[in-house]
Coordinates of C-alpha atoms in Angstrom, one line a residue:
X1 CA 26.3 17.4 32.0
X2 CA 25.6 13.5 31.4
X3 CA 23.2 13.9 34.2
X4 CA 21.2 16.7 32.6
X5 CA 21.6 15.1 29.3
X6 CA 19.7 12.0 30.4
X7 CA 16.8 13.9 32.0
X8 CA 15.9 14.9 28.7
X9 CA 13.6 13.4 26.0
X10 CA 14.9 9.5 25.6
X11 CA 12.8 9.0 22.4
X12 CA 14.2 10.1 19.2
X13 CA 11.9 12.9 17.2
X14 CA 8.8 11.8 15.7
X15 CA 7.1 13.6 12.9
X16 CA 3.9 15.7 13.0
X17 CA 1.7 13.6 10.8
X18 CA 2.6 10.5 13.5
X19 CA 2.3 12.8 16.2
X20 CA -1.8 13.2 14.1
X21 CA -2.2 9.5 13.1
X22 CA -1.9 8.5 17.0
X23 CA -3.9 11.0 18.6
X24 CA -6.5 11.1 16.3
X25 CA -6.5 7.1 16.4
X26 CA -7.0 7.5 20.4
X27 CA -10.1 10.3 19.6
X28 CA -11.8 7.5 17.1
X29 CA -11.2 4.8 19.2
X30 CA -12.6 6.2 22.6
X31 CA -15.3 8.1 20.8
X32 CA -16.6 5.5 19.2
X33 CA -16.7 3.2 22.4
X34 CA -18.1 5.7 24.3
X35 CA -20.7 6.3 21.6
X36 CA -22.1 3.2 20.9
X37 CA -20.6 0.6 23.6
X38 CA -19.6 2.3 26.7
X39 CA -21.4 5.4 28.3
X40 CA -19.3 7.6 30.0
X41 CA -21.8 7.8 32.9
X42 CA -21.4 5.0 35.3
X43 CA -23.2 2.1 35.3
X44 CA -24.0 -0.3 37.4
X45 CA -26.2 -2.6 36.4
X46 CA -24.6 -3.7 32.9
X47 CA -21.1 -2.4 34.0
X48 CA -20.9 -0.5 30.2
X49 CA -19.0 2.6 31.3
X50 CA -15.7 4.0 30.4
X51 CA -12.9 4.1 32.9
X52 CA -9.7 5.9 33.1
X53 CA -7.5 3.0 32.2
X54 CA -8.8 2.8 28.4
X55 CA -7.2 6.4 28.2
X56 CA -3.6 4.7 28.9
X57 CA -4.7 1.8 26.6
X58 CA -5.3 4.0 24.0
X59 CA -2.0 5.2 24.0
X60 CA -0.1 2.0 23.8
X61 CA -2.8 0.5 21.1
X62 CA -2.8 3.1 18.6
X63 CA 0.8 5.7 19.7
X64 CA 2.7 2.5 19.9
X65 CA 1.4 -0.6 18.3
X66 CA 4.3 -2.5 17.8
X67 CA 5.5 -2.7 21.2
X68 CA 5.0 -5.9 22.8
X69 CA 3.0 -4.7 25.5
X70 CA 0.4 -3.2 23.1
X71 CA -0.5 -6.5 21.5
X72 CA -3.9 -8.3 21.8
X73 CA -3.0 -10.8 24.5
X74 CA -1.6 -8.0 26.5
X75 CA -3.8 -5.5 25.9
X76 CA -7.6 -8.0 26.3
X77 CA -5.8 -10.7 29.0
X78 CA -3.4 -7.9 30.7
X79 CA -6.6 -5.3 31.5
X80 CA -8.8 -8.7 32.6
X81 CA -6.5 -10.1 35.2
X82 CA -5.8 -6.5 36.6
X83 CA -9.4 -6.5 37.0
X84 CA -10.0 -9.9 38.9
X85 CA -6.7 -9.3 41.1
X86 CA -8.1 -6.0 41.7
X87 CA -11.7 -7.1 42.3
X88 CA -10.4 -9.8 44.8
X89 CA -8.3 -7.8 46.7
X90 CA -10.9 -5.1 46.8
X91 CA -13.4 -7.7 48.4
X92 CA -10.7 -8.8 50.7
X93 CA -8.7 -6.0 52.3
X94 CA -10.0 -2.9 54.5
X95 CA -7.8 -0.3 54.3
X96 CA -7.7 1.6 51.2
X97 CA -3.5 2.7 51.2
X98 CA -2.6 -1.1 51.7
X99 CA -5.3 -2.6 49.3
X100 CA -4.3 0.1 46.1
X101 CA -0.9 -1.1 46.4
X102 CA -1.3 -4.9 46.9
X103 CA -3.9 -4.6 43.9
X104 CA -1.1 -2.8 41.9
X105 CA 1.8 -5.1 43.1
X106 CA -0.5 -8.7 42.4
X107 CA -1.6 -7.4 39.2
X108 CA 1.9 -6.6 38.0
X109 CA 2.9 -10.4 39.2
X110 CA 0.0 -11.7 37.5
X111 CA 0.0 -10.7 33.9
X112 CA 4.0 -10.9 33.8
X113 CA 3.5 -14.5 34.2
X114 CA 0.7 -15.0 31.9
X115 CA 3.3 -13.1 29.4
X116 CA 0.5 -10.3 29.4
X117 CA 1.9 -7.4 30.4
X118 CA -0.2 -4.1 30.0
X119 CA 1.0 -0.8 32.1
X120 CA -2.9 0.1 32.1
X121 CA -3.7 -3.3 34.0
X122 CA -2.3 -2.1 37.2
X123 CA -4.6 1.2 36.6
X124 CA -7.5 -1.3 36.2
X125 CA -6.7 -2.9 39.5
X126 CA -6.2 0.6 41.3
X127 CA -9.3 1.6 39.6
X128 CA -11.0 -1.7 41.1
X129 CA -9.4 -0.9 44.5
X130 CA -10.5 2.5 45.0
X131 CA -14.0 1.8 43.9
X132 CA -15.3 -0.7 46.9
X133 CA -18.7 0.5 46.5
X134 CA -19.2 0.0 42.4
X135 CA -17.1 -3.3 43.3
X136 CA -19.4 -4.5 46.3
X137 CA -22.8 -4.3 43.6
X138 CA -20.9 -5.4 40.2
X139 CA -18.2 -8.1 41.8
X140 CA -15.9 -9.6 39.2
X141 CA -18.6 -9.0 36.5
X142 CA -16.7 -6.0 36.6
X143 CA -14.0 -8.1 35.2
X144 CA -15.8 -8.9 31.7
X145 CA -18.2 -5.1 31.4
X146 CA -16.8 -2.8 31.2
X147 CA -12.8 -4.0 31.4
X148 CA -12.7 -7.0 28.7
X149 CA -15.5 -5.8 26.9
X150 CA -14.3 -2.1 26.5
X151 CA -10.5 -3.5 25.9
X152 CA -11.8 -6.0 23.4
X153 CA -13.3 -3.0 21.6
X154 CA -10.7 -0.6 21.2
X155 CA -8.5 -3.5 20.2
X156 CA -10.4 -4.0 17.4
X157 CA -10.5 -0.6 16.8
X158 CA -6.9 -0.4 16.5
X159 CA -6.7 -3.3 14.3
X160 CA -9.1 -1.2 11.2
X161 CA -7.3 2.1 12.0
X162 CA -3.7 0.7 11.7
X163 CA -4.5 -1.2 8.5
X164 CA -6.2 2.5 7.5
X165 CA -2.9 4.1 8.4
X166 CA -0.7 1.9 6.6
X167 CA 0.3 0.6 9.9
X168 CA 0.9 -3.2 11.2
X169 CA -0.9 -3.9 14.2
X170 CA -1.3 -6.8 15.3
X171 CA 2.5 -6.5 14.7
X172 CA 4.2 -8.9 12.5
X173 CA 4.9 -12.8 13.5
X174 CA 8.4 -14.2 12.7
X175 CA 6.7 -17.0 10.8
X176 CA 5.1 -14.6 8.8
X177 CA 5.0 -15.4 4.7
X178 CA 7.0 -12.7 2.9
X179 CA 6.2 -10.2 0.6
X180 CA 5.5 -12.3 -2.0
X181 CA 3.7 -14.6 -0.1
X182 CA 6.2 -17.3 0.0
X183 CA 8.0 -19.3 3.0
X184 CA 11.2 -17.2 2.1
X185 CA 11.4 -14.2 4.7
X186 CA 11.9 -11.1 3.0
X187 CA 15.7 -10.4 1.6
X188 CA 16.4 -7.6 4.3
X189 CA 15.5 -10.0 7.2
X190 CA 17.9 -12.6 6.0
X191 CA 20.4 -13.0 8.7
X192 CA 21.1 -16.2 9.4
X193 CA 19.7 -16.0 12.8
X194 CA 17.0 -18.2 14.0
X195 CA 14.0 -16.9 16.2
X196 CA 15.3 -18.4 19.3
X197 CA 18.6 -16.5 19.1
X198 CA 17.2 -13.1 18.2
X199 CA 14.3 -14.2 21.8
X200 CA 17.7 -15.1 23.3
X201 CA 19.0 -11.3 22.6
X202 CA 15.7 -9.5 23.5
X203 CA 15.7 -11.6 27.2
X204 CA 20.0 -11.1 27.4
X205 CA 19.4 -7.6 27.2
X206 CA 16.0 -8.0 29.2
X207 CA 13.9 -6.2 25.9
X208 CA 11.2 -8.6 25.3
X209 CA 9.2 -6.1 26.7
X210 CA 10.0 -3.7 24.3
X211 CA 10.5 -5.1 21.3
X212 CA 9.0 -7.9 19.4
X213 CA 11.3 -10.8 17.6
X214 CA 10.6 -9.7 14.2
X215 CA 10.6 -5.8 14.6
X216 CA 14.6 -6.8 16.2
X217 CA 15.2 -8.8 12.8
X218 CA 13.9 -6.0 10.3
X219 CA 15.9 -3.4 13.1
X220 CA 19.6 -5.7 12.4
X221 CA 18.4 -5.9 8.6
X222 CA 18.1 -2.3 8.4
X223 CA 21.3 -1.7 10.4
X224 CA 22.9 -3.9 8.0
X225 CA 22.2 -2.1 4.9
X226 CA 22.6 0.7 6.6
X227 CA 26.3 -0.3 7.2
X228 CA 26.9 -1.5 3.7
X229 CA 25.5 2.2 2.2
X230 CA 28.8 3.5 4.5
X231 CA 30.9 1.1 2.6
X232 CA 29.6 1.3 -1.1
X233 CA 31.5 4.8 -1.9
X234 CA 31.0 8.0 -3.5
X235 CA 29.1 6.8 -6.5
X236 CA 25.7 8.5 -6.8
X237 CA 22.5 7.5 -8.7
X238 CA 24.1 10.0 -12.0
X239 CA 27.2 7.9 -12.5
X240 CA 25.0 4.3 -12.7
X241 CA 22.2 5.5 -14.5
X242 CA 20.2 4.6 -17.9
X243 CA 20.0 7.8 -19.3
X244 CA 18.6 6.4 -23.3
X245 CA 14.8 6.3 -21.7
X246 CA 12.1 4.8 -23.0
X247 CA 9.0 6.3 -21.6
X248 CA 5.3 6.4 -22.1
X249 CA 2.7 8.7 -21.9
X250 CA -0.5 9.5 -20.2
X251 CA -2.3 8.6 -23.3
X252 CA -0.7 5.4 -24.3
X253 CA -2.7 2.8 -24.2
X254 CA -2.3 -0.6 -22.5
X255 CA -1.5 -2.8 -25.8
X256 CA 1.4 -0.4 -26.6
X257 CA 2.6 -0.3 -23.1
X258 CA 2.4 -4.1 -23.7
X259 CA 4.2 -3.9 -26.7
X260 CA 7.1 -1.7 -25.1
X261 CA 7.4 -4.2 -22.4
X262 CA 7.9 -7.0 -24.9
X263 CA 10.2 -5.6 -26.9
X264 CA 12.8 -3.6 -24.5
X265 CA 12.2 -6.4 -21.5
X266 CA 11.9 -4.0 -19.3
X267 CA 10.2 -4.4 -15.5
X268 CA 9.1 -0.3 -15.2
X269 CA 8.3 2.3 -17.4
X270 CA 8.4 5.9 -16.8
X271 CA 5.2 8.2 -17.4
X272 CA 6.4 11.7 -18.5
X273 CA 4.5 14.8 -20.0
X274 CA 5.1 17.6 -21.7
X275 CA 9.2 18.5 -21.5
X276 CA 9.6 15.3 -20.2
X277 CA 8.2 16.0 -17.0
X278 CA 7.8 12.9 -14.7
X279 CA 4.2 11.9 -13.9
X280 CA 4.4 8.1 -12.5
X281 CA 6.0 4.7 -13.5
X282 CA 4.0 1.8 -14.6
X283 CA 5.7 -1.4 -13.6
X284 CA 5.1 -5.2 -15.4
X285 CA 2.7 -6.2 -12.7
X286 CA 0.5 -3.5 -12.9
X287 CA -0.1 -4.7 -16.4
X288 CA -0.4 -8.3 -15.3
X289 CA -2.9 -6.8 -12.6
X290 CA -4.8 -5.5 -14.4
X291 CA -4.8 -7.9 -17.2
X292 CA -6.3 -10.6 -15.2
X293 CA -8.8 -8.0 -13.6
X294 CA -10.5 -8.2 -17.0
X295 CA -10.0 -12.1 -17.0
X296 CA -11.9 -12.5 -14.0
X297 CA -14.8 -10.2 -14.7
X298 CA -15.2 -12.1 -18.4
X299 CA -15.3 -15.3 -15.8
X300 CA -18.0 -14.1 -14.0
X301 CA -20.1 -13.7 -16.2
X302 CA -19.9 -13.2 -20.3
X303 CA -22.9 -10.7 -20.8
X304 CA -22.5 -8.1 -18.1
X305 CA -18.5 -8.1 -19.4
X306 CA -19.1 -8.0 -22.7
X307 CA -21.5 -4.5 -21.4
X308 CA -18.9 -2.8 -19.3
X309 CA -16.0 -3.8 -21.9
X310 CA -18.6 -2.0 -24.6
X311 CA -19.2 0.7 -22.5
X312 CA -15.3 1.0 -21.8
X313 CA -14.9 1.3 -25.8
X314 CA -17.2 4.1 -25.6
X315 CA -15.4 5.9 -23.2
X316 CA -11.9 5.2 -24.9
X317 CA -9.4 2.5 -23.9
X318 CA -7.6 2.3 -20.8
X319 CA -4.4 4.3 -21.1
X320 CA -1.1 5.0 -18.8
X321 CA -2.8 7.5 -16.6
X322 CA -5.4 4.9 -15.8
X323 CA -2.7 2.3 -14.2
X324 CA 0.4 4.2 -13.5
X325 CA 1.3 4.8 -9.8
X326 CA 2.2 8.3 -9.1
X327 CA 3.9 8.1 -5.0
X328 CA 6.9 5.7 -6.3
X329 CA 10.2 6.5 -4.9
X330 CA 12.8 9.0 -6.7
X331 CA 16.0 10.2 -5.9
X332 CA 18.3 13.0 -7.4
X333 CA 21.3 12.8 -9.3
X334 CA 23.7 13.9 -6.3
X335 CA 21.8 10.9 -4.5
X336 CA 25.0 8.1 -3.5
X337 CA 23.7 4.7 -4.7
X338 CA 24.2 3.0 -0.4
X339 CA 21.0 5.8 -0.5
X340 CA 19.5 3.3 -2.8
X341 CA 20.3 0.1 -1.6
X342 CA 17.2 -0.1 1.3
X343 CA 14.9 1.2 -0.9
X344 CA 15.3 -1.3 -3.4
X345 CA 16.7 -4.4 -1.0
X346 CA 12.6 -5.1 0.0
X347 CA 11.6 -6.3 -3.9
X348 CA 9.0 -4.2 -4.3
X349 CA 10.6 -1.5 -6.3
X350 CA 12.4 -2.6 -9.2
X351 CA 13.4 0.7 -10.3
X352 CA 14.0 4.1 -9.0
X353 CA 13.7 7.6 -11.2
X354 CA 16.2 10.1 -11.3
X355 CA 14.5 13.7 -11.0
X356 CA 16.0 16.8 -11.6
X357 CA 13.4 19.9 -11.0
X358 CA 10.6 17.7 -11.8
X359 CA 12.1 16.2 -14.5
X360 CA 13.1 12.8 -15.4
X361 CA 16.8 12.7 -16.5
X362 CA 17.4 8.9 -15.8
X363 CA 16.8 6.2 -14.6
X364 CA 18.2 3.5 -11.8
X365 CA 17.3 0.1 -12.0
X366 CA 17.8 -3.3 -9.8
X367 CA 20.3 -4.4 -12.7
X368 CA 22.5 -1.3 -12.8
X369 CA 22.6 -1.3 -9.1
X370 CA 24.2 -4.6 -8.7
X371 CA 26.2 -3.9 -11.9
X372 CA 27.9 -1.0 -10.0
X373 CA 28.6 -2.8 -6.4
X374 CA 29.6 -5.8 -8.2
X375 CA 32.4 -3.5 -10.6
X376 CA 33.3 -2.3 -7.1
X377 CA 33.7 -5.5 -5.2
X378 CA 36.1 -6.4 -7.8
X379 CA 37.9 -3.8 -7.7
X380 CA 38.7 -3.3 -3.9

C-alpha cells in the first residue's frame, strides 16, 4: 500500500484559476516571443528561433516562480552555460549517444557550480548536441541568439505577468523592507532566526533547490500561527465581537467619514446598504490616501486643480462608494478567532466583518482580538 501510495501525485491540489494563471502565462510568454523576437522557423543566420527548451522554461518561470531554480540567475545564466557546454562538446565529440550525454552530464556540473541551476539547461545542451549541423554554421553564437536572448525574454515576461497576477517573481529577498516599508521584517516572519540558520536548514535537509530562504521563513511563520489557532480554543468571531456598529453609507461623503473617524477613533468603517447589507469597509488610510491625492494635484499646479476640483463640485463630492474597498476579508459568526489570527497577524487588515447572509452583524477588530487571547492567557 505505501508503495502505491507514493506513486501517486506528490504535489498537494492546486486550484483551477492557478491551474489558468500558469498556463495562460506560458501561452503569453511564448507567443509573444515567437511573435515579435523569435520565429519559430529556424534560423540560421541571426540564430532568432525558438527551441524546445523555452517550453520547459516556461513552466518553471510562470507554473512555479518561486522555486529557486526558476529565478533570473538560473533561468538567463542556467540556459547560457547549457548552451556553451553543449556547443563545445558538440564541436568536440563524434558520436552522437556519447556526446548527448556528456553535454547533459557537463551542463548539470556546470550551472550547479555557478549556483544556476535550470532543469531546461541540460535540454539546451542536448538540443546543442543533437544539432551538429545548426551548431557547425552558428558556433557558440548559438549561446547568446536564440538561448540568452530568448531566456532573457521570457524572463521578463514573467516578471510583468506575475506582478499582473498578484504574484512575486522575482521571488522575495530576505533583506527585503517590510510591508510598511521599514527595516522591521514583517510580524509573521519574526522568528528569531537569522538568514544563515534558516540557508543552514534548506542545505541540512539538501532543499536549497527547492525552496528559497524567505519563502522557508513566511512557511515556519505560517506554521506558527497555524499552531497557535490549535491552541486559542473554541471562541469564535460571535463571542469577541463589536456588535454597537457604526457604519457609513455609499453616499456619505468624505468630511463626514472624516468626522466619524475623529470622533469614534476608529481605524475601519463598514459600508452597508439598505437592511444593513455589507457593501465594503473604508479604512483610515484610504482617507489619508486620498487626502494627499488632492494635495499633490493642488502642488502641481493651482489652476488645472482648481478646474478638476470645480468640475468635481459639479458632479457631487466624493462619497464612500468612491474610496471604499469591496474584496476585504470577512468571516462568519461560527468562525473560531485562531481562524482570524493569520489574516490579521500581516498588518494590513485592521479589522475583519462579521457576515451573516450578506449582512453585517459585527464586527472584529485588532483590539478585541488581542483582548480575547490576552483574557485567555490569563486564565490558563
Amino acid at each position: 500500500m505505501h508503495i502505491l501510495r507514493s506513486l501517486g501525485p506528490a504535489v498537494a491540489r492546486v486550484s483551477g484559476a492557478e491551474a489558468v494563471r500558469a498556463g495562460v502565462g506560458a501561452l503569453i510568454g511564448l507567443g509573444l516571443t515567437g511573435l515579435f523576437l523569435l520565429s519559430p522557423q529556424i534560423d540560421l543566420d541571426l540564430g532568432l528561433f525558438l527551441v524546445a527548451p523555452f517550453g520547459a522554461s516556461a513552466v518553471l518561470l510562470f507554473a512555479v516562480p518561486n522555486s529557486p531554480l526558476a529565478q533570473p540567475w538560473s533561468a538567463i545564466v542556467g540556459n547560457t552555460v547549457g548552451a556553451i557546454v553543449g556547443v563545445a562538446v558538440c564541436l568536440v565529440v563524434g558520436d552522437i549517444s556519447l556526446r548527448i550525454a556528456l553535454a547533459v552530464g557537463l551542463a548539470i556540473t556546470a550551472t550547479i557550480l555557478c549556483r544556476a541551476l535550470h532543469p531546461p539547461a541540460g535540454a539546451v545542451a542536448m538540443t546543442a548536441a543533437m544539432s551538429p549541423e545548426a551548431i557547425e554554421h552558428l558556433g557558440f553564437w548559438f549561446a547568446l541568439a536564440p538561448i540568452a536572448i530568448g531566456t532573457t525574454a521570457l524572463v521578463v515576461l514573467a516578471t510583468g505577468y506575475a506582478r499582473l497576477t498578484g504574484r512575486h517573481y522575482p521571488f522575495r529577498q530576505f533583506d527585503d523592507p517590510s510591508n510598511h516599508r521599514t527595516e522591521d521584517r514583517n510580524p509573521t516572519e519574526r522568528l528569531g532566526l537569522s538568514e544563515g540558520e534558516l540557508t543552514s536548514i534548506l542545505e541540512r535537509f539538501s532543499q536549497s533547490f527547492n525552496l528559497g530562504v524567505e519563502d522557508l521563513a513566511r512557511l515556519i511563520g505560517a506554521a506558527e500561527l497555524q499552531a497557535a489557532a490549535h491552541s486559542a480554543g473554541p471562541l469564535t468571531a460571535q463571542d469577541i465581537m463589536s456588535r454597537n456598529l457604526v457604519t457609513a453609507n455609499p453616499d456619505t461623503t468624505l468630511g463626514e467619514i472624516a468626522d466619524i473617524f475623529r470622533k469614534h477613533r476608529f481605524t475601519s468603517l463598514p459600508v452597508v446598504g439598505p437592511d444593513t447589507k455589507f457593501l465594503g469597509v473604508i479604512f483610515q488610510m484610504h482617507l489619508i490616501s486620498q487626502a494627499r491625492e488632492d494635495a499633490l494635484r493642488l502642488h502641481r499646479g493651482f489652476l488645472p486643480s482648481f478646474k478638476r476640483l470645480l468640475d468635481r463640485d459639479r458632479a457631487g463630492p466624493m462619497t464612500a462608494s468612491d474610496i471604499m474597498s469591496v474584496a476585504v476579508p470577512r468571516v462568519t459568526t461560527n468562525t473560531p478567532i485562531g481562524a482570524l489570527l493569520p489574516i490579521m497577524a500581516d498588518g494590513d487588515t485592521d479589522a475583519v466583518p462579521v457576515i451573516e447572509y450578506g449582512k453585517i452583524v459585527g464586527i472584529v477588530t485588532r483590539t478585541d482580538l488581542i483582548a480575547a487571547l490576552a483574557r485567555r492567557a490569563a486564565r490558563s
